[in-house]
mmCIF file with all atom_site columns, C-alpha atoms in Angstrom:
data_model
loop_
_atom_site.group_PDB
_atom_site.id
_atom_site.type_symbol
_atom_site.label_atom_id
_atom_site.label_alt_id
_atom_site.label_comp_id
_atom_site.label_asym_id
_atom_site.label_entity_id
_atom_site.label_seq_id
_atom_site.pdbx_PDB_ins_code
_atom_site.Cartn_x
_atom_site.Cartn_y
_atom_site.Cartn_z
_atom_site.occupancy
_atom_site.B_iso_or_equiv
_atom_site.pdbx_formal_charge
_atom_site.auth_seq_id
_atom_site.auth_comp_id
_atom_site.auth_asym_id
_atom_site.auth_atom_id
_atom_site.pdbx_PDB_model_num
ATOM 1   C CA . MET A 1 1   ? -4.231  7.638   -14.444 1.00 0.00 ? 1   MET A CA 1
ATOM 2   C CA . ASP A 1 2   ? -7.045  5.151   -16.261 1.00 0.00 ? 2   ASP A CA 1
ATOM 3   C CA . PRO A 1 3   ? -10.163 4.969   -16.026 1.00 0.00 ? 3   PRO A CA 1
ATOM 4   C CA . ALA A 1 4   ? -10.964 1.729   -16.745 1.00 0.00 ? 4   ALA A CA 1
ATOM 5   C CA . ALA A 1 5   ? -8.205  1.159   -13.890 1.00 0.00 ? 5   ALA A CA 1
ATOM 6   C CA . ASP A 1 6   ? -9.838  2.186   -10.779 1.00 0.00 ? 6   ASP A CA 1
ATOM 7   C CA . ASN A 1 7   ? -13.999 -0.150  -12.889 1.00 0.00 ? 7   ASN A CA 1
ATOM 8   C CA . ALA A 1 8   ? -11.877 -3.621  -12.704 1.00 0.00 ? 8   ALA A CA 1
ATOM 9   C CA . ALA A 1 9   ? -10.286 -3.124  -8.998  1.00 0.00 ? 9   ALA A CA 1
ATOM 10  C CA . ASN A 1 10  ? -14.474 -1.837  -8.332  1.00 0.00 ? 10  ASN A CA 1
ATOM 11  C CA . LEU A 1 11  ? -15.062 -5.480  -10.632 1.00 0.00 ? 11  LEU A CA 1
ATOM 12  C CA . GLN A 1 12  ? -16.270 -8.910  -7.948  1.00 0.00 ? 12  GLN A CA 1
ATOM 13  C CA . VAL A 1 13  ? -16.067 -11.404 -9.810  1.00 0.00 ? 13  VAL A CA 1
ATOM 14  C CA . GLN A 1 14  ? -18.775 -14.084 -8.862  1.00 0.00 ? 14  GLN A CA 1
ATOM 15  C CA . PRO A 1 15  ? -18.492 -17.446 -8.753  1.00 0.00 ? 15  PRO A CA 1
ATOM 16  C CA . MET A 1 16  ? -18.828 -20.495 -11.134 1.00 0.00 ? 16  MET A CA 1
ATOM 17  C CA . ASN A 1 17  ? -20.650 -22.850 -10.989 1.00 0.00 ? 17  ASN A CA 1
ATOM 18  C CA . GLU A 1 18  ? -19.154 -26.351 -12.069 1.00 0.00 ? 18  GLU A CA 1
ATOM 19  C CA . ILE A 1 19  ? -20.978 -29.402 -13.267 1.00 0.00 ? 19  ILE A CA 1
ATOM 20  C CA . ARG A 1 20  ? -19.242 -32.667 -14.142 1.00 0.00 ? 20  ARG A CA 1
ATOM 21  C CA . SER A 1 21  ? -21.370 -35.923 -15.515 1.00 0.00 ? 21  SER A CA 1
ATOM 22  C CA . TYR A 1 22  ? -19.482 -39.402 -15.117 1.00 0.00 ? 22  TYR A CA 1
ATOM 23  C CA . PRO A 1 23  ? -19.652 -42.025 -16.472 1.00 0.00 ? 23  PRO A CA 1
ATOM 24  C CA . ASN A 1 24  ? -19.298 -40.277 -20.057 1.00 0.00 ? 24  ASN A CA 1
ATOM 25  C CA . PRO A 1 25  ? -20.134 -41.163 -22.804 1.00 0.00 ? 25  PRO A CA 1
ATOM 26  C CA . ALA A 1 26  ? -23.011 -43.430 -21.068 1.00 0.00 ? 26  ALA A CA 1
ATOM 27  C CA . SER A 1 27  ? -24.980 -45.804 -22.290 1.00 0.00 ? 27  SER A CA 1
ATOM 28  C CA . ASN A 1 28  ? -28.522 -46.575 -20.142 1.00 0.00 ? 28  ASN A CA 1
ATOM 29  C CA . LEU A 1 29  ? -27.566 -43.846 -16.245 1.00 0.00 ? 29  LEU A CA 1
ATOM 30  C CA . ASN A 1 30  ? -25.759 -41.498 -16.404 1.00 0.00 ? 30  ASN A CA 1
ATOM 31  C CA . THR A 1 31  ? -24.331 -39.260 -12.602 1.00 0.00 ? 31  THR A CA 1
ATOM 32  C CA . LEU A 1 32  ? -24.516 -35.828 -12.957 1.00 0.00 ? 32  LEU A CA 1
ATOM 33  C CA . GLN A 1 33  ? -22.413 -33.785 -9.715  1.00 0.00 ? 33  GLN A CA 1
ATOM 34  C CA . TYR A 1 34  ? -23.049 -29.954 -9.619  1.00 0.00 ? 34  TYR A CA 1
ATOM 35  C CA . THR A 1 35  ? -21.808 -27.830 -6.901  1.00 0.00 ? 35  THR A CA 1
ATOM 36  C CA . ILE A 1 36  ? -23.441 -24.505 -5.978  1.00 0.00 ? 36  ILE A CA 1
ATOM 37  C CA . LYS A 1 37  ? -21.278 -21.118 -4.878  1.00 0.00 ? 37  LYS A CA 1
ATOM 38  C CA . GLN A 1 38  ? -24.040 -18.296 -3.671  1.00 0.00 ? 38  GLN A CA 1
ATOM 39  C CA . GLU A 1 39  ? -27.386 -20.390 -2.268  1.00 0.00 ? 39  GLU A CA 1
ATOM 40  C CA . GLY A 1 40  ? -29.984 -18.739 -5.012  1.00 0.00 ? 40  GLY A CA 1
ATOM 41  C CA . GLN A 1 41  ? -32.255 -20.694 -7.615  1.00 0.00 ? 41  GLN A CA 1
ATOM 42  C CA . ILE A 1 42  ? -31.313 -23.138 -10.051 1.00 0.00 ? 42  ILE A CA 1
ATOM 43  C CA . ARG A 1 43  ? -32.072 -24.522 -13.032 1.00 0.00 ? 43  ARG A CA 1
ATOM 44  C CA . ILE A 1 44  ? -31.058 -27.658 -14.387 1.00 0.00 ? 44  ILE A CA 1
ATOM 45  C CA . GLU A 1 45  ? -32.206 -28.832 -18.004 1.00 0.00 ? 45  GLU A CA 1
ATOM 46  C CA . LEU A 1 46  ? -30.798 -31.494 -20.446 1.00 0.00 ? 46  LEU A CA 1
ATOM 47  C CA . ARG A 1 47  ? -30.777 -30.437 -24.164 1.00 0.00 ? 47  ARG A CA 1
ATOM 48  C CA . ASP A 1 48  ? -30.644 -32.010 -26.778 1.00 0.00 ? 48  ASP A CA 1
ATOM 49  C CA . ARG A 1 49  ? -26.869 -31.194 -29.731 1.00 0.00 ? 49  ARG A CA 1
ATOM 50  C CA . GLN A 1 50  ? -29.507 -27.625 -31.413 1.00 0.00 ? 50  GLN A CA 1
ATOM 51  C CA . GLY A 1 51  ? -29.938 -26.735 -27.614 1.00 0.00 ? 51  GLY A CA 1
ATOM 52  C CA . LYS A 1 52  ? -33.379 -26.986 -27.362 1.00 0.00 ? 52  LYS A CA 1
ATOM 53  C CA . VAL A 1 53  ? -34.420 -28.410 -24.097 1.00 0.00 ? 53  VAL A CA 1
ATOM 54  C CA . LEU A 1 54  ? -35.500 -31.623 -23.738 1.00 0.00 ? 54  LEU A CA 1
ATOM 55  C CA . LYS A 1 55  ? -35.715 -32.339 -19.780 1.00 0.00 ? 55  LYS A CA 1
ATOM 56  C CA . VAL A 1 56  ? -35.597 -29.848 -16.859 1.00 0.00 ? 56  VAL A CA 1
ATOM 57  C CA . LEU A 1 57  ? -34.171 -31.948 -14.310 1.00 0.00 ? 57  LEU A CA 1
ATOM 58  C CA . LEU A 1 58  ? -34.735 -28.995 -11.310 1.00 0.00 ? 58  LEU A CA 1
ATOM 59  C CA . ASP A 1 59  ? -35.476 -26.210 -10.782 1.00 0.00 ? 59  ASP A CA 1
ATOM 60  C CA . ASP A 1 60  ? -34.774 -25.476 -7.448  1.00 0.00 ? 60  ASP A CA 1
ATOM 61  C CA . GLN A 1 61  ? -33.274 -23.375 -4.680  1.00 0.00 ? 61  GLN A CA 1
ATOM 62  C CA . GLN A 1 62  ? -30.093 -24.763 -3.652  1.00 0.00 ? 62  GLN A CA 1
ATOM 63  C CA . GLU A 1 63  ? -27.951 -23.779 -0.510  1.00 0.00 ? 63  GLU A CA 1
ATOM 64  C CA . LYS A 1 64  ? -23.523 -23.582 -1.384  1.00 0.00 ? 64  LYS A CA 1
ATOM 65  C CA . GLY A 1 65  ? -22.526 -27.246 -1.629  1.00 0.00 ? 65  GLY A CA 1
ATOM 66  C CA . ASP A 1 66  ? -22.030 -30.052 -3.496  1.00 0.00 ? 66  ASP A CA 1
ATOM 67  C CA . TYR A 1 67  ? -24.643 -32.126 -5.769  1.00 0.00 ? 67  TYR A CA 1
ATOM 68  C CA . SER A 1 68  ? -25.574 -35.609 -7.419  1.00 0.00 ? 68  SER A CA 1
ATOM 69  C CA . LEU A 1 69  ? -27.951 -36.379 -9.613  1.00 0.00 ? 69  LEU A CA 1
ATOM 70  C CA . ASP A 1 70  ? -28.994 -39.447 -10.863 1.00 0.00 ? 70  ASP A CA 1
ATOM 71  C CA . VAL A 1 71  ? -30.444 -39.585 -14.728 1.00 0.00 ? 71  VAL A CA 1
ATOM 72  C CA . ASP A 1 72  ? -31.808 -42.126 -16.962 1.00 0.00 ? 72  ASP A CA 1
ATOM 73  C CA . ILE A 1 73  ? -31.147 -41.594 -20.282 1.00 0.00 ? 73  ILE A CA 1
ATOM 74  C CA . SER A 1 74  ? -32.207 -44.873 -21.347 1.00 0.00 ? 74  SER A CA 1
ATOM 75  C CA . GLN A 1 75  ? -34.896 -43.514 -23.428 1.00 0.00 ? 75  GLN A CA 1
ATOM 76  C CA . LEU A 1 76  ? -32.232 -41.469 -25.145 1.00 0.00 ? 76  LEU A CA 1
ATOM 77  C CA . LYS A 1 77  ? -30.994 -41.741 -28.775 1.00 0.00 ? 77  LYS A CA 1
ATOM 78  C CA . ASN A 1 78  ? -26.644 -41.650 -29.428 1.00 0.00 ? 78  ASN A CA 1
ATOM 79  C CA . GLY A 1 79  ? -25.453 -39.303 -29.894 1.00 0.00 ? 79  GLY A CA 1
ATOM 80  C CA . VAL A 1 80  ? -24.167 -35.416 -28.176 1.00 0.00 ? 80  VAL A CA 1
ATOM 81  C CA . TYR A 1 81  ? -26.358 -33.575 -25.657 1.00 0.00 ? 81  TYR A CA 1
ATOM 82  C CA . TYR A 1 82  ? -25.855 -31.194 -22.976 1.00 0.00 ? 82  TYR A CA 1
ATOM 83  C CA . TYR A 1 83  ? -26.159 -30.929 -19.174 1.00 0.00 ? 83  TYR A CA 1
ATOM 84  C CA . THR A 1 84  ? -26.684 -26.986 -18.319 1.00 0.00 ? 84  THR A CA 1
ATOM 85  C CA . ILE A 1 85  ? -27.078 -25.565 -15.334 1.00 0.00 ? 85  ILE A CA 1
ATOM 86  C CA . ILE A 1 86  ? -28.269 -21.863 -14.872 1.00 0.00 ? 86  ILE A CA 1
ATOM 87  C CA . ASP A 1 87  ? -28.203 -19.323 -12.049 1.00 0.00 ? 87  ASP A CA 1
ATOM 88  C CA . ALA A 1 88  ? -28.763 -15.329 -11.186 1.00 0.00 ? 88  ALA A CA 1
ATOM 89  C CA . GLN A 1 89  ? -24.997 -15.649 -12.183 1.00 0.00 ? 89  GLN A CA 1
ATOM 90  C CA . GLY A 1 90  ? -25.436 -17.274 -15.490 1.00 0.00 ? 90  GLY A CA 1
ATOM 91  C CA . GLN A 1 91  ? -25.439 -20.562 -16.810 1.00 0.00 ? 91  GLN A CA 1
ATOM 92  C CA . ARG A 1 92  ? -22.584 -23.244 -17.701 1.00 0.00 ? 92  ARG A CA 1
ATOM 93  C CA . SER A 1 93  ? -22.372 -26.555 -19.910 1.00 0.00 ? 93  SER A CA 1
ATOM 94  C CA . GLU A 1 94  ? -21.597 -30.094 -19.768 1.00 0.00 ? 94  GLU A CA 1
ATOM 95  C CA . LYS A 1 95  ? -21.394 -32.304 -23.003 1.00 0.00 ? 95  LYS A CA 1
ATOM 96  C CA . LEU A 1 96  ? -22.623 -35.788 -22.586 1.00 0.00 ? 96  LEU A CA 1
ATOM 97  C CA . VAL A 1 97  ? -22.250 -38.285 -25.816 1.00 0.00 ? 97  VAL A CA 1
ATOM 98  C CA . ILE A 1 98  ? -24.414 -41.364 -25.190 1.00 0.00 ? 98  ILE A CA 1
ATOM 99  C CA . SER A 1 99  ? -22.920 -44.507 -26.577 1.00 0.00 ? 99  SER A CA 1
ATOM 100 C CA . ASN A 1 100 ? -24.931 -47.543 -26.716 1.00 0.00 ? 100 ASN A CA 1
#
């Protein structure tokens, strides 16, 4: 009898939130679409390539569902950036390329 098998059977996997953006590459405006799988506190950050938080786009309680957020990126230089969505289950990121 494998004791690890019992633990694996009892382990519940929490659904991950989904995050995507378009257009990508982008130049002035980008639309961030995300799906919340479980109600709770949601934080969405825009980070640079080194992981430094440039802007907090959202920090609020949200219910399950699909959401869309228009993001003005006209002030950012060409390069690679990341949207990061953070909740109680962890975090997930989406790469954004800015090319003017």
